[in-house]
Amino acid sequence: MRVVSPRARIGFTLIELLVVIAIIAVLIALLLPAVQAAREAARRAQCVNNLKQLGLALHNYESANSGFPWNQVCGRPGNPAAPTAQLQPHQGISGIALMLPYFEQQAVANSMNFMWGVTFGGNTTSVSGFDIIQFTAVSTTIASLLCPSDGTGVGRNNYYLSNGTNYDWHSRAGGAGVFGRPDNDSTVIPTVCYAASTNYGAGTIAGITDGTSNTVAFAERNRGDGSNTKFSPSDIYVGANMPAPTFYIAQMDAAFIVSSMMPACSAFAKANPLQTWNYGGYQWASDNYNQSTFNFMITPNNSTPDCSNWGSSGVGYGFHTPRSNHSGGVNVCLADGSVRFIKNSINVQTWYALGTRGNGEVISADSY
């Protein structure tokens, strides 16, 4: 009698297939955070490298000019047709623009008129938002000024210059950071700019008496997204009804900031969610707080947003703090050219001490 063998089974059952899919899904879930972490580590390394380039450029500039570039300079020098009308603080050229030749951007520097300044417009995504004289330069995107971790930003600059613990756009001695502002220096700008003002001068290595390794020169800040219908870290709530401190923040002002200014800023932001400036970092050539300058009012990535009680664009006065998409903190470049990662949890007094160049604070190596 012939025995017929059962037909050999080919393929998987539905249960087996589902088990395999489940195992693959679990493996992907386990591996994805590691892959994302590796990618962020690479992006953060590029960000650190960009800051190192700026630190090197800063010292090359100092070697060539016997001082650091000024920032937040007053006005647009060189307009014989209207010399006084053009001398506005928000139309100055940034320290980044002055350093262009020192981080391999000579061609961009050649396209700028350094005797004119930069007109600061409104919606800087349009041609009308740019100074037509400087359009070629200021509309150029420079890769080394962009942090790759800031994927949502649509501006052109992630790296800002320190104005120390100054609340407004001056560089007063008590709150002065690495970079100065020659308000009344006839060798740099016409004296009609701020004839009654004190000249706080440009920064020098000798002027950083706290030590170049204890003073922050540059820090990163998220770029704007160009929309006030959604929140982004670089948003500045403008026209905020905040109590104002003295012109610069001394160590004893920390309690006033925490108890009065920060709650007022948060309350204003909650009540006015669409009253924001959303074009941060659009013009690296502009010296404004909302484009290339930061201060040390509140600690990095603070849960309190940035607020300004100046006008409708936050060009001066207020909170303009470093912010990033890096987990836990921000990268900064110290005045000696080294790059450090500053945690969000840094003590506020230590943060202020890192901001000023000559207040005599002693900072321990393990405090940040």
Tab-separated table of C-alpha atoms in Angstrom:
chain	number	residue	atom	x	y	z
A	1	MET	CA	0.000	0.000	0.000
A	2	ARG	CA	1.347	3.471	-0.967
A	3	VAL	CA	1.633	5.991	1.825
A	4	VAL	CA	1.020	9.620	0.829
A	5	SER	CA	3.172	12.043	2.872
A	6	PRO	CA	1.541	15.221	4.057
A	7	ARG	CA	2.264	18.309	1.945
A	8	ALA	CA	5.280	20.257	3.271
A	9	ARG	CA	4.258	23.533	4.865
A	10	ILE	CA	5.636	26.626	3.069
A	11	GLY	CA	5.920	30.129	4.640
A	12	PHE	CA	4.900	31.571	8.022
A	13	THR	CA	1.647	31.463	9.821
A	14	LEU	CA	-0.055	34.756	10.633
A	15	ILE	CA	0.921	34.411	14.298
A	16	GLU	CA	4.592	33.872	13.418
A	17	LEU	CA	4.579	36.901	11.118
A	18	LEU	CA	3.069	39.112	13.802
A	19	VAL	CA	5.668	37.938	16.303
A	20	VAL	CA	8.510	38.797	13.900
A	21	ILE	CA	7.022	42.240	13.237
A	22	ALA	CA	6.676	42.840	16.972
A	23	ILE	CA	10.323	41.885	17.552
A	24	ILE	CA	11.479	44.226	14.777
A	25	ALA	CA	9.373	47.062	16.221
A	26	VAL	CA	10.897	46.543	19.651
A	27	LEU	CA	14.426	46.582	18.199
A	28	ILE	CA	13.692	49.786	16.301
A	29	ALA	CA	12.271	51.368	19.447
A	30	LEU	CA	15.428	50.437	21.323
A	31	LEU	CA	17.800	51.613	18.602
A	32	LEU	CA	16.071	54.847	17.565
A	33	PRO	CA	17.021	56.887	20.670
A	34	ALA	CA	20.626	55.788	20.251
A	35	VAL	CA	20.601	56.819	16.587
A	36	GLN	CA	19.003	60.163	17.433
A	37	ALA	CA	21.514	60.721	20.220
A	38	ALA	CA	24.381	59.993	17.842
A	39	ARG	CA	22.992	62.431	15.293
A	40	GLU	CA	22.551	65.133	17.933
A	41	ALA	CA	26.104	64.519	19.153
A	42	ALA	CA	27.338	65.133	15.611
A	43	ARG	CA	25.232	68.292	15.301
A	44	ARG	CA	26.452	69.534	18.668
A	45	ALA	CA	30.061	68.862	17.642
A	46	GLN	CA	29.534	71.008	14.533
A	47	CYS	CA	28.016	73.729	16.685
A	48	VAL	CA	31.053	73.630	18.978
A	49	ASN	CA	33.332	73.856	15.940
A	50	ASN	CA	31.457	76.927	14.681
A	51	LEU	CA	31.965	78.655	18.017
A	52	LYS	CA	35.652	77.723	18.010
A	53	GLN	CA	35.970	79.394	14.616
A	54	LEU	CA	34.441	82.563	16.043
A	55	GLY	CA	36.769	82.410	19.028
A	56	LEU	CA	39.764	82.107	16.724
A	57	ALA	CA	38.446	84.945	14.555
A	58	LEU	CA	38.044	87.092	17.657
A	59	HIS	CA	41.703	86.713	18.582
A	60	ASN	CA	42.881	87.182	15.007
A	61	TYR	CA	40.879	90.409	14.931
A	62	GLU	CA	42.403	91.486	18.244
A	63	SER	CA	45.914	90.784	16.981
A	64	ALA	CA	45.319	92.869	13.869
A	65	ASN	CA	43.462	95.751	15.535
A	66	SER	CA	44.756	95.798	19.133
A	67	GLY	CA	41.253	95.321	20.472
A	68	PHE	CA	38.041	93.382	20.078
A	69	PRO	CA	35.393	94.486	17.591
A	70	TRP	CA	32.787	96.827	18.988
A	71	ASN	CA	29.200	95.731	19.041
A	72	GLN	CA	25.962	97.681	19.444
A	73	VAL	CA	27.752	100.679	17.966
A	74	CYS	CA	25.691	103.821	17.701
A	75	GLY	CA	24.284	104.601	14.322
A	76	ARG	CA	25.060	104.682	10.623
A	77	PRO	CA	28.186	106.759	10.083
A	78	GLY	CA	29.080	108.254	6.726
A	79	ASN	CA	25.840	109.763	5.403
A	80	PRO	CA	26.717	113.376	4.481
A	81	ALA	CA	23.158	114.125	3.309
A	82	ALA	CA	21.607	113.518	6.724
A	83	PRO	CA	24.371	113.005	9.276
A	84	THR	CA	22.251	113.262	12.406
A	85	ALA	CA	19.094	111.589	11.126
A	86	GLN	CA	20.934	108.376	10.343
A	87	LEU	CA	22.676	108.044	13.679
A	88	GLN	CA	20.304	105.553	15.275
A	89	PRO	CA	21.477	102.825	17.665
A	90	HIS	CA	19.428	100.126	15.957
A	91	GLN	CA	21.178	100.741	12.620
A	92	GLY	CA	24.700	99.832	13.664
A	93	ILE	CA	26.963	97.121	12.229
A	94	SER	CA	27.496	94.010	14.343
A	95	GLY	CA	30.761	92.651	15.654
A	96	ILE	CA	30.170	89.537	13.528
A	97	ALA	CA	30.221	91.681	10.382
A	98	LEU	CA	33.495	93.277	11.466
A	99	MET	CA	35.059	89.835	11.982
A	100	LEU	CA	34.065	88.462	8.552
A	101	PRO	CA	37.615	88.491	7.082
A	102	TYR	CA	38.873	86.569	10.109
A	103	PHE	CA	36.683	83.497	9.602
A	104	GLU	CA	37.201	83.141	5.850
A	105	GLN	CA	34.381	85.435	4.687
A	106	GLN	CA	36.436	88.104	2.944
A	107	ALA	CA	34.202	88.029	-0.144
A	108	VAL	CA	31.139	88.850	1.979
A	109	ALA	CA	33.067	91.594	3.771
A	110	ASN	CA	34.043	93.085	0.408
A	111	SER	CA	30.365	93.426	-0.478
A	112	MET	CA	29.613	95.520	2.630
A	113	ASN	CA	29.898	99.276	3.011
A	114	PHE	CA	31.309	99.636	6.515
A	115	MET	CA	30.896	103.420	6.386
A	116	TRP	CA	27.126	103.184	6.113
A	117	GLY	CA	25.643	100.863	8.714
A	118	VAL	CA	22.666	98.531	8.395
A	119	THR	CA	19.066	99.634	8.130
A	120	PHE	CA	16.936	97.386	10.249
A	121	GLY	CA	13.596	96.638	8.608
A	122	GLY	CA	10.484	94.799	9.666
A	123	ASN	CA	9.823	91.500	7.913
A	124	THR	CA	13.379	90.681	6.967
A	125	THR	CA	12.358	87.816	4.698
A	126	SER	CA	11.514	90.345	1.994
A	127	VAL	CA	13.804	92.589	-0.025
A	128	SER	CA	12.112	95.634	1.515
A	129	GLY	CA	13.241	94.488	4.934
A	130	PHE	CA	16.909	94.903	4.019
A	131	ASP	CA	19.082	97.958	3.520
A	132	ILE	CA	19.450	98.091	-0.262
A	133	ILE	CA	23.018	99.332	0.114
A	134	GLN	CA	23.974	96.239	2.115
A	135	PHE	CA	21.579	93.791	0.481
A	136	THR	CA	24.182	91.531	-1.159
A	137	ALA	CA	26.021	91.020	2.104
A	138	VAL	CA	23.216	90.793	4.645
A	139	SER	CA	21.125	88.403	2.539
A	140	THR	CA	24.034	85.942	2.372
A	141	THR	CA	23.699	82.770	4.445
A	142	ILE	CA	26.997	81.779	6.088
A	143	ALA	CA	27.076	78.108	7.060
A	144	SER	CA	29.421	78.617	10.017
A	145	LEU	CA	26.868	80.950	11.647
A	146	LEU	CA	24.192	78.248	11.721
A	147	CYS	CA	23.826	75.598	14.431
A	148	PRO	CA	22.623	72.357	12.784
A	149	SER	CA	20.594	71.466	15.886
A	150	ASP	CA	18.317	74.420	15.213
A	151	GLY	CA	16.350	72.750	12.445
A	152	THR	CA	13.228	74.897	12.739
A	153	GLY	CA	14.886	78.299	12.616
A	154	VAL	CA	14.786	80.187	9.335
A	155	GLY	CA	17.109	83.071	10.182
A	156	ARG	CA	20.800	83.397	9.291
A	157	ASN	CA	22.532	83.561	12.655
A	158	ASN	CA	22.699	81.368	15.770
A	159	TYR	CA	25.739	82.947	17.433
A	160	TYR	CA	25.384	86.128	19.451
A	161	LEU	CA	27.879	88.496	21.093
A	162	SER	CA	27.783	89.243	24.806
A	163	ASN	CA	26.673	92.607	26.115
A	164	GLY	CA	27.327	91.490	29.669
A	165	THR	CA	24.694	92.164	32.305
A	166	ASN	CA	23.470	95.360	30.652
A	167	TYR	CA	19.686	95.580	30.488
A	168	ASP	CA	19.670	98.075	27.635
A	169	TRP	CA	21.904	98.330	24.563
A	170	HIS	CA	24.732	100.318	26.133
A	171	SER	CA	27.907	98.761	27.535
A	172	ARG	CA	28.143	100.411	30.908
A	173	ALA	CA	31.228	99.636	32.908
A	174	GLY	CA	29.476	97.904	35.799
A	175	GLY	CA	27.827	95.383	33.487
A	176	ALA	CA	30.260	95.411	30.552
A	177	GLY	CA	30.966	92.149	28.786
A	178	VAL	CA	33.722	91.293	26.335
A	179	PHE	CA	32.507	93.710	23.664
A	180	GLY	CA	32.192	97.458	24.102
A	181	ARG	CA	30.200	100.193	22.428
A	182	PRO	CA	32.025	103.428	21.512
A	183	ASP	CA	29.116	105.770	22.100
A	184	ASN	CA	31.127	108.958	21.888
A	185	ASP	CA	34.373	108.208	20.095
A	186	SER	CA	35.043	110.643	17.249
A	187	THR	CA	37.650	108.304	15.798
A	188	VAL	CA	34.924	105.739	15.133
A	189	ILE	CA	31.678	107.683	14.733
A	190	PRO	CA	30.584	111.345	14.720
A	191	THR	CA	30.335	112.806	18.207
A	192	VAL	CA	26.793	114.059	17.511
A	193	CYS	CA	25.626	110.476	18.025
A	194	TYR	CA	25.639	110.588	21.813
A	195	ALA	CA	27.363	113.828	22.657
A	196	ALA	CA	26.199	113.706	26.263
A	197	SER	CA	26.901	110.043	26.750
A	198	THR	CA	29.863	108.354	28.353
A	199	ASN	CA	32.280	106.530	26.098
A	200	TYR	CA	32.502	103.000	27.447
A	201	GLY	CA	35.020	102.031	24.813
A	202	ALA	CA	35.817	98.917	22.888
A	203	GLY	CA	36.965	95.781	24.660
A	204	THR	CA	40.550	94.603	24.966
A	205	ILE	CA	42.225	91.544	26.433
A	206	ALA	CA	43.753	93.746	29.123
A	207	GLY	CA	40.274	95.001	29.977
A	208	ILE	CA	39.080	91.508	30.892
A	209	THR	CA	40.469	91.623	34.395
A	210	ASP	CA	38.277	88.716	35.515
A	211	GLY	CA	40.253	86.504	33.124
A	212	THR	CA	39.500	85.464	29.556
A	213	SER	CA	38.770	81.903	30.713
A	214	ASN	CA	36.076	83.213	33.076
A	215	THR	CA	34.234	85.533	30.691
A	216	VAL	CA	31.794	84.533	27.946
A	217	ALA	CA	32.241	86.152	24.536
A	218	PHE	CA	29.715	84.282	22.344
A	219	ALA	CA	26.684	82.116	23.003
A	220	GLU	CA	24.145	80.381	20.819
A	221	ARG	CA	20.528	81.405	20.446
A	222	ASN	CA	17.712	79.861	18.413
A	223	ARG	CA	16.759	81.555	15.166
A	224	GLY	CA	13.279	82.930	14.578
A	225	ASP	CA	10.617	81.004	12.683
A	226	GLY	CA	8.936	84.072	11.176
A	227	SER	CA	5.510	83.247	12.618
A	228	ASN	CA	3.672	84.650	15.626
A	229	THR	CA	0.994	81.944	15.476
A	230	LYS	CA	3.229	79.436	17.220
A	231	PHE	CA	5.765	79.691	20.008
A	232	SER	CA	9.464	79.227	19.364
A	233	PRO	CA	12.334	79.658	21.864
A	234	SER	CA	13.623	82.796	20.124
A	235	ASP	CA	10.315	84.671	20.390
A	236	ILE	CA	10.558	88.032	22.136
A	237	TYR	CA	7.353	89.310	23.748
A	238	VAL	CA	7.426	92.996	22.877
A	239	GLY	CA	5.876	95.947	24.660
A	240	ALA	CA	5.925	93.938	27.873
A	241	ASN	CA	4.780	95.722	30.995
A	242	MET	CA	7.775	94.818	33.151
A	243	PRO	CA	9.249	96.824	36.013
A	244	ALA	CA	12.651	98.060	34.902
A	245	PRO	CA	15.850	97.586	36.916
A	246	THR	CA	18.888	99.833	36.809
A	247	PHE	CA	20.661	100.070	33.475
A	248	TYR	CA	22.885	97.118	34.249
A	249	ILE	CA	22.406	94.161	36.513
A	250	ALA	CA	24.599	94.049	39.550
A	251	GLN	CA	24.754	90.986	41.766
A	252	MET	CA	22.208	92.389	44.246
A	253	ASP	CA	19.566	92.707	41.510
A	254	ALA	CA	18.994	88.958	41.181
A	255	ALA	CA	16.154	88.917	43.716
A	256	PHE	CA	14.395	91.797	41.928
A	257	ILE	CA	14.590	89.962	38.604
A	258	VAL	CA	13.219	86.732	40.071
A	259	SER	CA	10.507	88.263	42.237
A	260	SER	CA	9.280	91.076	39.969
A	261	MET	CA	10.523	91.029	36.394
A	262	MET	CA	10.236	87.337	35.530
A	263	PRO	CA	6.652	86.929	36.843
A	264	ALA	CA	5.631	90.106	34.990
A	265	CYS	CA	7.172	88.792	31.774
A	266	SER	CA	5.444	85.409	32.109
A	267	ALA	CA	2.092	87.061	32.844
A	268	PHE	CA	2.411	89.352	29.842
A	269	ALA	CA	3.310	86.434	27.558
A	270	LYS	CA	0.299	84.465	28.757
A	271	ALA	CA	-2.052	87.396	28.212
A	272	ASN	CA	-0.539	88.407	24.848
A	273	PRO	CA	0.507	85.168	23.109
A	274	LEU	CA	0.689	86.757	19.644
A	275	GLN	CA	2.528	89.949	20.598
A	276	THR	CA	5.943	88.586	19.698
A	277	TRP	CA	8.971	89.363	17.566
A	278	ASN	CA	9.687	86.276	15.466
A	279	TYR	CA	12.612	87.213	13.236
A	280	GLY	CA	15.557	86.548	15.525
A	281	GLY	CA	18.893	86.090	13.786
A	282	TYR	CA	17.637	87.150	10.352
A	283	GLN	CA	20.415	89.729	9.937
A	284	TRP	CA	23.820	88.715	11.281
A	285	ALA	CA	25.112	92.131	10.162
A	286	SER	CA	22.730	94.026	12.447
A	287	ASP	CA	23.933	94.930	15.941
A	288	ASN	CA	20.510	94.615	17.589
A	289	TYR	CA	19.671	92.380	20.532
A	290	ASN	CA	17.205	90.485	18.378
A	291	GLN	CA	19.831	89.752	15.703
A	292	SER	CA	23.350	89.349	17.091
A	293	THR	CA	23.570	90.454	20.744
A	294	PHE	CA	22.528	88.770	24.004
A	295	ASN	CA	22.633	89.645	27.684
A	296	PHE	CA	22.793	87.823	31.006
A	297	MET	CA	19.456	88.838	32.532
A	298	ILE	CA	18.164	85.287	33.004
A	299	THR	CA	19.849	81.883	32.824
A	300	PRO	CA	20.081	79.818	29.596
A	301	ASN	CA	16.931	78.162	28.210
A	302	ASN	CA	14.966	79.708	31.039
A	303	SER	CA	11.293	78.718	31.276
A	304	THR	CA	10.523	82.439	31.482
A	305	PRO	CA	10.398	83.684	27.876
A	306	ASP	CA	12.285	86.686	26.565
A	307	CYS	CA	10.463	89.980	27.020
A	308	SER	CA	11.268	93.532	25.987
A	309	ASN	CA	9.482	96.730	26.934
A	310	TRP	CA	11.033	98.552	23.978
A	311	GLY	CA	8.933	99.188	20.872
A	312	SER	CA	7.531	96.435	18.700
A	313	SER	CA	10.646	94.475	17.787
A	314	GLY	CA	12.738	94.141	20.952
A	315	VAL	CA	15.856	95.779	19.514
A	316	GLY	CA	16.919	96.899	23.005
A	317	TYR	CA	15.996	96.578	26.689
A	318	GLY	CA	14.850	93.315	28.175
A	319	PHE	CA	15.593	89.612	28.397
A	320	HIS	CA	17.702	88.320	25.512
A	321	THR	CA	19.100	85.067	26.825
A	322	PRO	CA	21.016	82.223	25.136
A	323	ARG	CA	18.762	79.363	24.034
A	324	SER	CA	19.367	76.158	22.090
A	325	ASN	CA	17.893	72.818	21.101
A	326	HIS	CA	20.707	70.962	22.873
A	327	SER	CA	19.485	68.920	25.791
A	328	GLY	CA	20.280	70.516	29.137
A	329	GLY	CA	22.056	73.714	28.167
A	330	VAL	CA	23.849	75.855	25.602
A	331	ASN	CA	27.305	76.117	24.098
A	332	VAL	CA	29.318	79.262	24.776
A	333	CYS	CA	32.713	80.466	23.627
A	334	LEU	CA	34.821	82.087	26.314
A	335	ALA	CA	37.070	85.066	25.647
A	336	ASP	CA	40.119	82.796	25.540
A	337	GLY	CA	38.626	80.954	22.548
A	338	SER	CA	37.638	77.783	24.390
A	339	VAL	CA	34.101	76.387	24.132
A	340	ARG	CA	32.142	75.195	27.149
A	341	PHE	CA	28.681	73.703	27.653
A	342	ILE	CA	26.692	75.716	30.178
A	343	LYS	CA	23.916	73.815	31.942
A	344	ASN	CA	20.455	75.299	32.319
A	345	SER	CA	20.795	74.741	36.064
A	346	ILE	CA	23.771	77.102	36.439
A	347	ASN	CA	23.616	79.284	39.534
A	348	VAL	CA	22.403	82.752	38.556
A	349	GLN	CA	25.238	84.511	40.389
A	350	THR	CA	27.777	82.394	38.524
A	351	TRP	CA	25.957	83.197	35.277
A	352	TYR	CA	26.222	86.930	35.970
A	353	ALA	CA	29.903	86.560	36.855
A	354	LEU	CA	30.589	84.848	33.525
A	355	GLY	CA	28.930	87.791	31.782
A	356	THR	CA	31.019	90.645	33.153
A	357	ARG	CA	34.632	91.289	32.271
A	358	GLY	CA	35.886	93.271	35.244
A	359	ASN	CA	33.744	93.003	38.379
A	360	GLY	CA	36.264	90.930	40.291
A	361	GLU	CA	34.150	87.828	40.902
A	362	VAL	CA	35.926	84.581	41.709
A	363	ILE	CA	34.492	81.590	39.833
A	364	SER	CA	35.440	78.067	40.819
A	365	ALA	CA	36.262	75.583	38.097
A	366	ASP	CA	33.415	73.250	39.092
A	367	SER	CA	30.678	75.898	39.267
A	368	TYR	CA	29.674	75.680	35.612
